[in-house]
Amino acid sequence: MPADDPDELLRHFCADLRLLWTQAQGPSLRVVSARVGLGKSQVGAILNGTVRRPPDWDVVRRLVECFHDHARAHHRLSQLSLRTGVEETWRPRYAMLEYAFQRRRTPPGGTGSRPPTASRRWPVPRQLPPVARHLVGRAAELATLDRAAASCGKPDGSATVVVIDGTAGVGKTTVALWWAHRAGGRFPDGQLHVDLGGFDPNGTQVSPENALRGFLIALGADPHRLPDDLSTRVALYRSLLADRRVLVVLDNARDPGQVRPLLPGGPSCMALVTSRNQLTGLVVGEGALPLRLELPTPTDAAELFASRLGTGRAAEEPAAVAEIVDRCARLPLAVAIAAASAADRPDEPLAALAAQLRTGTAVLDTLSTGTDGADVRTAFSWSYRRLSPIAATLFRTLGLHPGPDVTVAAAASLAGVPVRQVRPALAELARAHLVSAPHRDRYRTHDLLRAYAMELARATDPEARRRMAQGRLLDHLLHTAYAASRMLDPQRHTIAIPPPDEGVTVVALSDEAAALDWYAAEETTLVAAIHGAARTGFHARAWQLTWACEPMLYRQVPRQQWAALQRVALAAARRIGDPLAQGHAHRGLGRAYSSIDNRRFRARIHFNRALRNFATADRPVDEGYVRFHLSLLCERNGEHRAALEHTQRALELFERAGHRPGQARAYNGLGWQHALLGDYEVALASCARALDLMRAVGDRLGQAQAWDSIGFAHHGLRQYGEAVTAYRRALALIRRIGERNNEAEMLVHLGDTHQAAGSPEAAGRAWRQALTILDELGVSEAAAVRARLDGTPPARPAAPPADADGAVPPASPGFDPLRR
């Protein structure tokens, strides 16, 4: 059939209407005519194909609906060869028919003569713009697009639609166009492309009407005879594409409404959409395949930098390249700009560019080209300007968060609103890809977006408002960390902290596992918050937050980093002139230094200063715990009698204060020290008393440590079976609590006992488990365990006396459980 012969098109159209009526087996012409508002002869002429021009669209629509209703009422829908609805099937065909008759009435030249009916060759549009020659990485994404394209052409399907979304500058357009050029052979009838300008700052987005005008002209439609209304234009567009294999690239879309009219309807076509927003409506309504672009890997980002700059120069300074792409947050746009900047300075080392990117928000200035299309700050602004006022305010406020991840509770605290009110704004930011949601109730911004948000906050929000938001965030972290500390060690002597500010959300932790999970998830944020609090003048919160994080610091953080945080806390305590705060900071710094070989001499100095602070403040319980730490320090130096004296003094202080948890741990400490001195029977008696007290006060951590001490004493008595049993009880308890440092010590003791009992394989397993923990914590005791595994006798700080049979207890590698 000639594609542009109006009479032939009309005959086929009417024949299909008659076929639908026949398959539905009614209704009668009288019923049909009443339904559509025409005489029976007029309806008969339409169904017989004897009309000279197309009936009105309303007539066609009513006819189809009438036949469908009759078939449905008489259970004959399955007999219809055209079961799809009016808009899906009949409207596109009618638009094509209408367009053909319109061209006959007013052909180019205005003569009114009928154009020839001979078929003509359709134009093949090739509208794809040029793209970068090389694409680094993205193999998985390209494979996904290949699989999607392979589904095109199935007779029972509709057009394939893929939506590529991701944050500004991540390379959505590059991936789409690179693949489209490569896949051109799959679509021999052409490739259509339009930049919809969905995030243009000047508000000059391309409307669906204008985009369709360009597409229709490219497909051979007469530009002077295009339908005026959108729905007819859409129908004509889909009719022209119905039998073609065409790729339609819709770049930079704002929302589903801008895209839907531009989607082809035929199964042989494919639409590739890119957007900074998550176009969930297309996924739900049109069955689009979502394809999210994440940031490239560090390796791919470095390769992208090298491909833009030149591999030779990049290979000369690999460390600088790694830092540059890290400072660029691995964002492809930023990496490309950085490479261009380096190319403009061929005599300058890449290390200089890395140093320039190191300075706070100055990174955005460095990554500015002065050209809107290639400027990181401008690219972000296009997304930011589309936000609602509430979401825009929240985005700026998130720039004050010190870590890469922000929880819903932290975001609510920053904003000073309940969690239920902050969720919609976070969801809007996620749809705009200004944050990502890697986990439930946790959102992430990369470094460049965080720098941009901070820059906006400083330029837009008054300092007083920003400071209030920072204070609320610190209160959120402080009170949640304080609760986690109490959850993990209910017997720990507390400090006084002020109530949280209004608008602060404190996370409700259900149990010890939840407390450990929270600490682990928030470690980076907590460390940064302590430094940030001291730097911005929140000195009280700085030392209090350090105190509240001590269980995390002891369990998870390398000792050098712990010591650095304690130094920050001590400086903050001195700033506010609070002797009690200084006592806690000195005690914490002494604990951290105790585990660092070349800092142990300074640990004693800080412990003694803490004793003076606590004695002046009449804090016997805190003073007692410092005595514990001094006892451990003496033990590590081989001063076992001095260690015993410190523990005895701690017991006296706890008894004076009536602090039963401290008394329980002091008895265990005494048992431990007696075991180190070879008084094993005395040790067992003291530890048994400690265990009873710990059960009475519910101290599970203390119970684990007491069982470890009991195992140590049994080992000294060569009662290896009883020692192994005690150690296993200790390990079962300590693993539920999550005290990895204590777990390592107990594993060392268990290995020593297995070795003494003639089970070297079991000993090796226990020591290797201990070494893994110690290496992760970065403590000096790892060397002693490694020596055991190498077969070197472990070094002892001092030789404790042997028992009557000449047996010597295993050397303690010297850990820091508060009971010793």
Coordinates of N, CA and C in Angstrom, one line a residue, residues 482 486 489-495 547 584 619 621-622 625 659:
Y482 N 26.4 8.4 73.9 CA 26.3 8.2 75.4 C 25.4 7.0 75.7
R486 N 26.5 3.4 77.4 CA 25.8 2.8 78.6 C 25.3 1.4 78.3
D489 N 28.4 -0.9 78.3 CA 29.0 -1.1 79.6 C 28.2 -0.4 80.6
P490 N 27.1 -1.1 81.1 CA 26.2 -0.4 82.0 C 26.9 -0.1 83.3
Q491 N 28.0 -0.7 83.7 CA 28.6 -0.4 84.9 C 29.6 0.8 84.8
R492 N 29.8 1.3 83.7 CA 30.7 2.4 83.5 C 30.3 3.6 84.3
H493 N 31.2 4.2 85.0 CA 30.9 5.4 85.7 C 30.6 6.6 84.7
T494 N 29.6 7.3 84.9 CA 29.1 8.2 83.9 C 29.6 9.7 84.1
I495 N 29.4 10.5 83.1 CA 29.7 11.9 83.2 C 28.3 12.6 83.1
W547 N 34.6 11.2 75.2 CA 34.3 10.3 76.3 C 33.2 9.3 75.9
H584 N 39.2 13.5 82.8 CA 38.7 12.5 81.9 C 39.5 12.5 80.6
R619 N 36.3 12.7 93.3 CA 35.7 11.7 92.5 C 36.4 10.4 92.7
V621 N 35.5 7.3 92.5 CA 35.2 6.2 91.5 C 36.1 6.4 90.2
D622 N 36.1 7.6 89.7 CA 37.0 7.9 88.6 C 38.5 7.7 89.0
Y625 N 39.3 4.0 88.8 CA 39.5 3.5 87.5 C 40.9 3.9 86.9
H659 N 30.8 1.7 95.4 CA 30.6 1.4 94.0 C 30.9 -0.1 93.7

